[in-house]
């Protein structure tokens, strides 16, 4: 009655099991057992399963689709216009209840809103055409930043980036703060325009957003650039100095 079982904690075995599982994340306990057996570590399958569960090595079931990764290099702060554009979608409804989508494109340096594209649906091919229109008027950016939405990871967008030889950076899933410039813009758009307006039709929404975008770029002061408007910030860019000077191109406030 006073007997107390003394079970070995199998510290070395657990450590090796975790080490193999970390390199073979999609292996279940049976395959891990085979890998251990190849090293001369053989045990009852019940014990192996118990250790496997206690170490929380269970294979997580994959949910959702495979996501495009794009470039995963750390992003540097833009030092001039057209160095980095940010993209995101915003949703709203007409008074009829029909949903509309808005594609917002922002220059991260000048904070300019380069486009507000409104429609009931926006495919990857449509996004590519709208970006081509911006590039024709403004020039090509060095990088585009977006989330992993289906339109922005479509074959049309992947082909477009290859054809244009343009770097596209996808933020980590569930990390909107990595795309902070356009997320901040979306907050201003919703607070100052979408929540203040009842859209009668798609044409009405396009007209209102066109006027709001013009006001945002040319009238509304932006606290992130010293109270200037984005258009003023773009005009006040200081040209790069000759080599030998430490001053970087920036805003002359």
PDB file of C-alpha atoms in Angstrom:
ATOM      1  CA  UNK A   1       0.000   0.000   0.000  1.00  0.00           C
ATOM      2  CA  UNK A   2       2.905   2.334   0.671  1.00  0.00           C
ATOM      3  CA  UNK A   3       4.537   1.557  -2.666  1.00  0.00           C
ATOM      4  CA  UNK A   4       5.110   4.658  -4.831  1.00  0.00           C
ATOM      5  CA  UNK A   5       6.019   4.105  -8.484  1.00  0.00           C
ATOM      6  CA  UNK A   6       9.370   5.583  -9.516  1.00  0.00           C
ATOM      7  CA  UNK A   7       9.217   6.376 -13.192  1.00  0.00           C
ATOM      8  CA  UNK A   8      12.295   7.652 -14.951  1.00  0.00           C
ATOM      9  CA  UNK A   9      11.662  11.108 -16.444  1.00  0.00           C
ATOM     10  CA  UNK A  10      13.456  10.039 -19.666  1.00  0.00           C
ATOM     11  CA  UNK A  11      15.071  13.448 -19.946  1.00  0.00           C
ATOM     12  CA  UNK A  12      17.577  12.491 -22.643  1.00  0.00           C
ATOM     13  CA  UNK A  13      14.930  10.631 -24.631  1.00  0.00           C
ATOM     14  CA  UNK A  14      12.516  13.567 -24.443  1.00  0.00           C
ATOM     15  CA  UNK A  15      15.234  15.947 -25.525  1.00  0.00           C
ATOM     16  CA  UNK A  16      16.109  13.836 -28.572  1.00  0.00           C
ATOM     17  CA  UNK A  17      12.422  13.419 -29.447  1.00  0.00           C
ATOM     18  CA  UNK A  18      11.888  17.179 -29.364  1.00  0.00           C
ATOM     19  CA  UNK A  19      15.035  17.718 -31.431  1.00  0.00           C
ATOM     20  CA  UNK A  20      13.889  15.383 -34.196  1.00  0.00           C
ATOM     21  CA  UNK A  21      10.330  16.751 -34.119  1.00  0.00           C
ATOM     22  CA  UNK A  22      11.587  20.343 -34.474  1.00  0.00           C
ATOM     23  CA  UNK A  23      13.267  19.430 -37.743  1.00  0.00           C
ATOM     24  CA  UNK A  24      10.400  17.187 -38.915  1.00  0.00           C
ATOM     25  CA  UNK A  25       7.385  19.248 -37.968  1.00  0.00           C
ATOM     26  CA  UNK A  26       4.953  17.211 -40.091  1.00  0.00           C
ATOM     27  CA  UNK A  27       6.012  13.819 -38.662  1.00  0.00           C
ATOM     28  CA  UNK A  28       3.666  11.992 -36.315  1.00  0.00           C
ATOM     29  CA  UNK A  29       4.788   9.802 -33.427  1.00  0.00           C
ATOM     30  CA  UNK A  30       5.098   6.661 -35.570  1.00  0.00           C
ATOM     31  CA  UNK A  31       7.586   8.226 -37.977  1.00  0.00           C
ATOM     32  CA  UNK A  32       9.441   9.823 -35.084  1.00  0.00           C
ATOM     33  CA  UNK A  33       9.639   6.357 -33.519  1.00  0.00           C
ATOM     34  CA  UNK A  34      11.232   5.025 -36.705  1.00  0.00           C
ATOM     35  CA  UNK A  35      13.769   7.851 -36.676  1.00  0.00           C
ATOM     36  CA  UNK A  36      14.623   7.033 -33.053  1.00  0.00           C
ATOM     37  CA  UNK A  37      14.891   3.319 -33.847  1.00  0.00           C
ATOM     38  CA  UNK A  38      17.478   4.109 -36.514  1.00  0.00           C
ATOM     39  CA  UNK A  39      19.583   5.599 -33.736  1.00  0.00           C
ATOM     40  CA  UNK A  40      19.148   2.493 -31.595  1.00  0.00           C
ATOM     41  CA  UNK A  41      16.471   3.983 -29.332  1.00  0.00           C
ATOM     42  CA  UNK A  42      13.630   1.455 -29.259  1.00  0.00           C
ATOM     43  CA  UNK A  43      10.621   1.607 -26.958  1.00  0.00           C
ATOM     44  CA  UNK A  44       7.050   0.411 -26.649  1.00  0.00           C
ATOM     45  CA  UNK A  45       4.689   2.360 -28.909  1.00  0.00           C
ATOM     46  CA  UNK A  46       2.498   3.216 -25.903  1.00  0.00           C
ATOM     47  CA  UNK A  47       5.396   4.883 -24.141  1.00  0.00           C
ATOM     48  CA  UNK A  48       6.362   6.700 -27.315  1.00  0.00           C
ATOM     49  CA  UNK A  49       2.835   8.025 -27.732  1.00  0.00           C
ATOM     50  CA  UNK A  50       2.724   9.117 -24.079  1.00  0.00           C
ATOM     51  CA  UNK A  51       5.974  11.069 -24.377  1.00  0.00           C
ATOM     52  CA  UNK A  52       4.845  12.508 -27.698  1.00  0.00           C
ATOM     53  CA  UNK A  53       1.663  13.849 -26.117  1.00  0.00           C
ATOM     54  CA  UNK A  54       3.337  15.076 -22.946  1.00  0.00           C
ATOM     55  CA  UNK A  55       5.824  17.068 -25.030  1.00  0.00           C
ATOM     56  CA  UNK A  56       2.914  18.556 -27.013  1.00  0.00           C
ATOM     57  CA  UNK A  57       4.387  17.491 -30.352  1.00  0.00           C
ATOM     58  CA  UNK A  58       1.075  16.719 -31.992  1.00  0.00           C
ATOM     59  CA  UNK A  59       0.990  17.700 -35.668  1.00  0.00           C
ATOM     60  CA  UNK A  60      -1.262  20.722 -36.180  1.00  0.00           C
ATOM     61  CA  UNK A  61      -3.821  20.308 -38.903  1.00  0.00           C
ATOM     62  CA  UNK A  62      -3.284  22.786 -41.695  1.00  0.00           C
ATOM     63  CA  UNK A  63      -6.227  25.067 -42.256  1.00  0.00           C
ATOM     64  CA  UNK A  64      -6.747  27.427 -45.149  1.00  0.00           C
ATOM     65  CA  UNK A  65      -4.817  27.798 -48.325  1.00  0.00           C
ATOM     66  CA  UNK A  66      -1.143  28.020 -49.041  1.00  0.00           C
ATOM     67  CA  UNK A  67      -0.112  31.659 -48.933  1.00  0.00           C
ATOM     68  CA  UNK A  68       2.317  33.505 -51.157  1.00  0.00           C
ATOM     69  CA  UNK A  69       5.336  34.650 -49.192  1.00  0.00           C
ATOM     70  CA  UNK A  70       6.853  37.298 -51.457  1.00  0.00           C
ATOM     71  CA  UNK A  71      10.009  38.872 -50.101  1.00  0.00           C
ATOM     72  CA  UNK A  72      10.579  38.362 -46.366  1.00  0.00           C
ATOM     73  CA  UNK A  73      13.577  40.682 -46.007  1.00  0.00           C
ATOM     74  CA  UNK A  74      13.152  43.388 -43.343  1.00  0.00           C
ATOM     75  CA  UNK A  75      11.650  46.571 -44.744  1.00  0.00           C
ATOM     76  CA  UNK A  76      13.657  49.772 -44.516  1.00  0.00           C
ATOM     77  CA  UNK A  77      12.046  53.162 -44.017  1.00  0.00           C
ATOM     78  CA  UNK A  78      11.408  54.920 -47.336  1.00  0.00           C
ATOM     79  CA  UNK A  79      13.681  57.890 -48.022  1.00  0.00           C
ATOM     80  CA  UNK A  80      11.750  59.360 -50.948  1.00  0.00           C
ATOM     81  CA  UNK A  81       8.547  59.119 -52.975  1.00  0.00           C
ATOM     82  CA  UNK A  82       7.861  55.978 -55.008  1.00  0.00           C
ATOM     83  CA  UNK A  83      10.169  53.899 -52.858  1.00  0.00           C
ATOM     84  CA  UNK A  84       7.346  52.018 -51.145  1.00  0.00           C
ATOM     85  CA  UNK A  85       3.618  51.804 -51.775  1.00  0.00           C
ATOM     86  CA  UNK A  86       1.126  50.180 -49.414  1.00  0.00           C
ATOM     87  CA  UNK A  87      -2.105  48.490 -50.510  1.00  0.00           C
ATOM     88  CA  UNK A  88      -5.181  47.387 -48.606  1.00  0.00           C
ATOM     89  CA  UNK A  89      -8.916  46.860 -49.031  1.00  0.00           C
ATOM     90  CA  UNK A  90     -11.757  48.540 -47.152  1.00  0.00           C
ATOM     91  CA  UNK A  91     -15.381  47.363 -47.255  1.00  0.00           C
ATOM     92  CA  UNK A  92     -18.608  49.353 -47.015  1.00  0.00           C
ATOM     93  CA  UNK A  93     -22.242  49.085 -48.124  1.00  0.00           C
ATOM     94  CA  UNK A  94     -24.696  51.052 -50.239  1.00  0.00           C
ATOM     95  CA  UNK A  95     -28.046  52.024 -48.741  1.00  0.00           C
ATOM     96  CA  UNK A  96     -29.516  49.071 -50.652  1.00  0.00           C
ATOM     97  CA  UNK A  97     -27.348  46.745 -48.585  1.00  0.00           C
ATOM     98  CA  UNK A  98     -25.045  45.825 -51.458  1.00  0.00           C
ATOM     99  CA  UNK A  99     -21.440  45.542 -50.384  1.00  0.00           C
ATOM    100  CA  UNK A 100     -18.681  47.502 -52.086  1.00  0.00           C
ATOM    101  CA  UNK A 101     -14.915  47.188 -51.841  1.00  0.00           C
ATOM    102  CA  UNK A 102     -12.377  49.987 -51.918  1.00  0.00           C
ATOM    103  CA  UNK A 103      -8.740  49.492 -52.907  1.00  0.00           C
ATOM    104  CA  UNK A 104      -6.508  52.062 -51.205  1.00  0.00           C
ATOM    105  CA  UNK A 105      -2.978  52.731 -52.465  1.00  0.00           C
ATOM    106  CA  UNK A 106      -0.701  54.969 -50.366  1.00  0.00           C
ATOM    107  CA  UNK A 107       2.854  56.269 -50.840  1.00  0.00           C
ATOM    108  CA  UNK A 108       4.481  55.554 -47.479  1.00  0.00           C
ATOM    109  CA  UNK A 109       6.905  58.495 -47.668  1.00  0.00           C
ATOM    110  CA  UNK A 110       4.710  61.383 -48.771  1.00  0.00           C
ATOM    111  CA  UNK A 111       1.508  59.823 -47.309  1.00  0.00           C
ATOM    112  CA  UNK A 112      -0.252  60.586 -50.604  1.00  0.00           C
ATOM    113  CA  UNK A 113      -3.327  58.556 -51.467  1.00  0.00           C
ATOM    114  CA  UNK A 114      -2.465  57.385 -54.971  1.00  0.00           C
ATOM    115  CA  UNK A 115      -5.802  55.697 -55.678  1.00  0.00           C
ATOM    116  CA  UNK A 116      -9.186  54.830 -54.211  1.00  0.00           C
ATOM    117  CA  UNK A 117     -10.710  52.237 -56.522  1.00  0.00           C
ATOM    118  CA  UNK A 118     -14.354  51.418 -55.771  1.00  0.00           C
ATOM    119  CA  UNK A 119     -16.350  48.479 -57.117  1.00  0.00           C
ATOM    120  CA  UNK A 120     -18.521  45.602 -56.003  1.00  0.00           C
ATOM    121  CA  UNK A 121     -15.578  43.223 -56.499  1.00  0.00           C
ATOM    122  CA  UNK A 122     -11.901  43.734 -57.273  1.00  0.00           C
ATOM    123  CA  UNK A 123      -9.961  40.824 -58.749  1.00  0.00           C
ATOM    124  CA  UNK A 124      -6.201  40.450 -58.892  1.00  0.00           C
ATOM    125  CA  UNK A 125      -6.239  41.324 -62.597  1.00  0.00           C
ATOM    126  CA  UNK A 126      -8.166  44.530 -61.825  1.00  0.00           C
ATOM    127  CA  UNK A 127      -5.668  45.455 -59.111  1.00  0.00           C
ATOM    128  CA  UNK A 128      -2.827  44.946 -61.593  1.00  0.00           C
ATOM    129  CA  UNK A 129      -4.524  47.237 -64.144  1.00  0.00           C
ATOM    130  CA  UNK A 130      -5.049  49.954 -61.544  1.00  0.00           C
ATOM    131  CA  UNK A 131      -1.401  49.761 -60.488  1.00  0.00           C
ATOM    132  CA  UNK A 132      -0.349  50.032 -64.133  1.00  0.00           C
ATOM    133  CA  UNK A 133      -2.424  53.221 -64.418  1.00  0.00           C
ATOM    134  CA  UNK A 134      -0.692  54.721 -61.357  1.00  0.00           C
ATOM    135  CA  UNK A 135       2.740  53.735 -62.681  1.00  0.00           C
ATOM    136  CA  UNK A 136       1.980  55.344 -66.053  1.00  0.00           C
ATOM    137  CA  UNK A 137       1.279  58.661 -64.312  1.00  0.00           C
ATOM    138  CA  UNK A 138       3.787  58.506 -61.481  1.00  0.00           C
ATOM    139  CA  UNK A 139       6.511  55.959 -62.170  1.00  0.00           C
ATOM    140  CA  UNK A 140       7.287  52.519 -60.768  1.00  0.00           C
ATOM    141  CA  UNK A 141       7.858  51.990 -57.024  1.00  0.00           C
ATOM    142  CA  UNK A 142      10.758  50.023 -55.605  1.00  0.00           C
ATOM    143  CA  UNK A 143       8.458  47.944 -53.384  1.00  0.00           C
ATOM    144  CA  UNK A 144       4.785  47.251 -52.812  1.00  0.00           C
ATOM    145  CA  UNK A 145       3.551  46.118 -49.389  1.00  0.00           C
ATOM    146  CA  UNK A 146       0.272  44.283 -48.761  1.00  0.00           C
ATOM    147  CA  UNK A 147      -1.386  41.580 -46.707  1.00  0.00           C
ATOM    148  CA  UNK A 148      -2.058  38.031 -47.898  1.00  0.00           C
ATOM    149  CA  UNK A 149      -5.560  38.618 -49.293  1.00  0.00           C
ATOM    150  CA  UNK A 150      -6.709  36.350 -52.104  1.00  0.00           C
ATOM    151  CA  UNK A 151      -6.677  39.163 -54.681  1.00  0.00           C
ATOM    152  CA  UNK A 152      -3.152  40.195 -53.762  1.00  0.00           C
ATOM    153  CA  UNK A 153      -1.723  36.670 -53.840  1.00  0.00           C
ATOM    154  CA  UNK A 154      -3.461  35.636 -57.055  1.00  0.00           C
ATOM    155  CA  UNK A 155      -1.643  34.333 -60.119  1.00  0.00           C
ATOM    156  CA  UNK A 156      -2.448  37.605 -61.890  1.00  0.00           C
ATOM    157  CA  UNK A 157      -0.546  39.625 -59.262  1.00  0.00           C
ATOM    158  CA  UNK A 158       2.358  37.176 -59.080  1.00  0.00           C
ATOM    159  CA  UNK A 159       2.739  37.297 -62.869  1.00  0.00           C
ATOM    160  CA  UNK A 160       2.433  41.083 -62.827  1.00  0.00           C
ATOM    161  CA  UNK A 161       5.270  41.479 -60.305  1.00  0.00           C
ATOM    162  CA  UNK A 162       7.493  39.180 -62.364  1.00  0.00           C
ATOM    163  CA  UNK A 163       6.733  41.021 -65.594  1.00  0.00           C
ATOM    164  CA  UNK A 164       7.357  44.435 -63.995  1.00  0.00           C
ATOM    165  CA  UNK A 165      10.383  43.164 -62.029  1.00  0.00           C
ATOM    166  CA  UNK A 166       8.927  44.749 -58.946  1.00  0.00           C
ATOM    167  CA  UNK A 167       9.520  43.679 -55.338  1.00  0.00           C
ATOM    168  CA  UNK A 168       6.335  42.747 -53.454  1.00  0.00           C
ATOM    169  CA  UNK A 169       6.435  42.303 -49.689  1.00  0.00           C
ATOM    170  CA  UNK A 170       3.681  40.334 -47.927  1.00  0.00           C
ATOM    171  CA  UNK A 171       3.246  41.059 -44.239  1.00  0.00           C
ATOM    172  CA  UNK A 172       2.943  38.165 -41.798  1.00  0.00           C
ATOM    173  CA  UNK A 173      -0.599  36.758 -41.536  1.00  0.00           C
ATOM    174  CA  UNK A 174      -2.537  38.411 -38.705  1.00  0.00           C
ATOM    175  CA  UNK A 175      -0.004  41.251 -38.325  1.00  0.00           C
ATOM    176  CA  UNK A 176      -1.705  44.383 -39.758  1.00  0.00           C
ATOM    177  CA  UNK A 177       0.697  46.569 -37.768  1.00  0.00           C
ATOM    178  CA  UNK A 178       3.384  45.586 -40.278  1.00  0.00           C
ATOM    179  CA  UNK A 179       1.414  47.598 -42.845  1.00  0.00           C
ATOM    180  CA  UNK A 180       0.888  50.550 -40.543  1.00  0.00           C
ATOM    181  CA  UNK A 181       0.862  53.371 -43.087  1.00  0.00           C
ATOM    182  CA  UNK A 182      -2.141  52.141 -45.049  1.00  0.00           C
ATOM    183  CA  UNK A 183      -3.860  50.887 -41.889  1.00  0.00           C
ATOM    184  CA  UNK A 184      -3.630  54.410 -40.459  1.00  0.00           C
ATOM    185  CA  UNK A 185      -4.978  55.786 -43.728  1.00  0.00           C
ATOM    186  CA  UNK A 186      -7.870  53.314 -43.629  1.00  0.00           C
ATOM    187  CA  UNK A 187      -8.784  54.571 -40.165  1.00  0.00           C
ATOM    188  CA  UNK A 188      -8.946  58.166 -41.400  1.00  0.00           C
ATOM    189  CA  UNK A 189     -10.920  57.104 -44.479  1.00  0.00           C
ATOM    190  CA  UNK A 190     -13.520  55.272 -42.441  1.00  0.00           C
ATOM    191  CA  UNK A 191     -13.793  57.880 -39.694  1.00  0.00           C
ATOM    192  CA  UNK A 192     -13.910  60.970 -41.891  1.00  0.00           C
ATOM    193  CA  UNK A 193     -15.685  59.684 -44.984  1.00  0.00           C
ATOM    194  CA  UNK A 194     -17.277  56.225 -44.922  1.00  0.00           C
ATOM    195  CA  UNK A 195     -18.949  56.642 -41.537  1.00  0.00           C
ATOM    196  CA  UNK A 196     -20.155  60.126 -42.492  1.00  0.00           C
ATOM    197  CA  UNK A 197     -21.767  59.274 -45.831  1.00  0.00           C
ATOM    198  CA  UNK A 198     -24.669  57.123 -47.015  1.00  0.00           C
ATOM    199  CA  UNK A 199     -23.835  55.915 -50.493  1.00  0.00           C
ATOM    200  CA  UNK A 200     -26.842  55.826 -52.802  1.00  0.00           C
ATOM    201  CA  UNK A 201     -25.136  54.058 -55.683  1.00  0.00           C
ATOM    202  CA  UNK A 202     -21.768  52.887 -56.901  1.00  0.00           C
ATOM    203  CA  UNK A 203     -21.387  56.068 -58.953  1.00  0.00           C
ATOM    204  CA  UNK A 204     -22.165  58.174 -55.896  1.00  0.00           C
ATOM    205  CA  UNK A 205     -19.525  56.319 -53.872  1.00  0.00           C
ATOM    206  CA  UNK A 206     -16.927  56.896 -56.592  1.00  0.00           C
ATOM    207  CA  UNK A 207     -17.748  60.604 -56.758  1.00  0.00           C
ATOM    208  CA  UNK A 208     -17.587  61.097 -52.978  1.00  0.00           C
ATOM    209  CA  UNK A 209     -14.332  59.189 -52.615  1.00  0.00           C
ATOM    210  CA  UNK A 210     -12.755  61.064 -55.525  1.00  0.00           C
ATOM    211  CA  UNK A 211     -13.513  64.389 -53.806  1.00  0.00           C
ATOM    212  CA  UNK A 212     -12.360  63.096 -50.422  1.00  0.00           C
ATOM    213  CA  UNK A 213      -9.085  61.837 -51.902  1.00  0.00           C
ATOM    214  CA  UNK A 214      -8.431  65.244 -53.464  1.00  0.00           C
ATOM    215  CA  UNK A 215      -9.133  66.943 -50.117  1.00  0.00           C
ATOM    216  CA  UNK A 216      -6.899  64.443 -48.277  1.00  0.00           C
ATOM    217  CA  UNK A 217      -3.966  65.034 -50.626  1.00  0.00           C
ATOM    218  CA  UNK A 218      -4.226  68.832 -51.042  1.00  0.00           C
ATOM    219  CA  UNK A 219      -6.110  70.330 -48.069  1.00  0.00           C
ATOM    220  CA  UNK A 220      -6.117  68.105 -44.987  1.00  0.00           C
ATOM    221  CA  UNK A 221      -3.009  68.635 -42.765  1.00  0.00           C
ATOM    222  CA  UNK A 222      -1.177  65.433 -41.862  1.00  0.00           C
ATOM    223  CA  UNK A 223       0.368  65.226 -38.392  1.00  0.00           C
ATOM    224  CA  UNK A 224       2.900  62.594 -39.484  1.00  0.00           C
ATOM    225  CA  UNK A 225       4.609  65.058 -41.845  1.00  0.00           C
ATOM    226  CA  UNK A 226       4.616  68.165 -39.692  1.00  0.00           C
ATOM    227  CA  UNK A 227       1.141  69.420 -40.492  1.00  0.00           C
ATOM    228  CA  UNK A 228       1.770  69.572 -44.239  1.00  0.00           C
ATOM    229  CA  UNK A 229      -0.576  68.114 -46.794  1.00  0.00           C
ATOM    230  CA  UNK A 230       0.775  65.069 -48.662  1.00  0.00           C
ATOM    231  CA  UNK A 231       0.960  67.136 -51.863  1.00  0.00           C
ATOM    232  CA  UNK A 232       3.013  69.814 -50.079  1.00  0.00           C
ATOM    233  CA  UNK A 233       5.302  67.155 -48.650  1.00  0.00           C
ATOM    234  CA  UNK A 234       5.937  65.757 -52.125  1.00  0.00           C
ATOM    235  CA  UNK A 235       6.805  69.234 -53.440  1.00  0.00           C
ATOM    236  CA  UNK A 236       9.130  70.110 -50.564  1.00  0.00           C
ATOM    237  CA  UNK A 237      11.473  67.176 -51.000  1.00  0.00           C
ATOM    238  CA  UNK A 238      15.073  68.220 -50.574  1.00  0.00           C
ATOM    239  CA  UNK A 239      17.219  66.874 -53.464  1.00  0.00           C
ATOM    240  CA  UNK A 240      20.114  64.569 -52.499  1.00  0.00           C
ATOM    241  CA  UNK A 241      23.367  66.364 -51.750  1.00  0.00           C
ATOM    242  CA  UNK A 242      26.652  65.386 -53.442  1.00  0.00           C
ATOM    243  CA  UNK A 243      28.679  62.534 -52.000  1.00  0.00           C
ATOM    244  CA  UNK A 244      30.527  63.383 -48.833  1.00  0.00           C
ATOM    245  CA  UNK A 245      27.520  64.920 -47.077  1.00  0.00           C
ATOM    246  CA  UNK A 246      25.788  62.938 -44.344  1.00  0.00           C
ATOM    247  CA  UNK A 247      22.397  64.557 -44.833  1.00  0.00           C
ATOM    248  CA  UNK A 248      19.865  62.208 -46.369  1.00  0.00           C
ATOM    249  CA  UNK A 249      17.046  63.318 -48.648  1.00  0.00           C
ATOM    250  CA  UNK A 250      14.004  64.198 -46.623  1.00  0.00           C
ATOM    251  CA  UNK A 251      11.342  66.754 -45.958  1.00  0.00           C
ATOM    252  CA  UNK A 252      12.205  70.416 -45.565  1.00  0.00           C
ATOM    253  CA  UNK A 253       9.755  71.426 -42.859  1.00  0.00           C
TER     254      UNK A 253
END
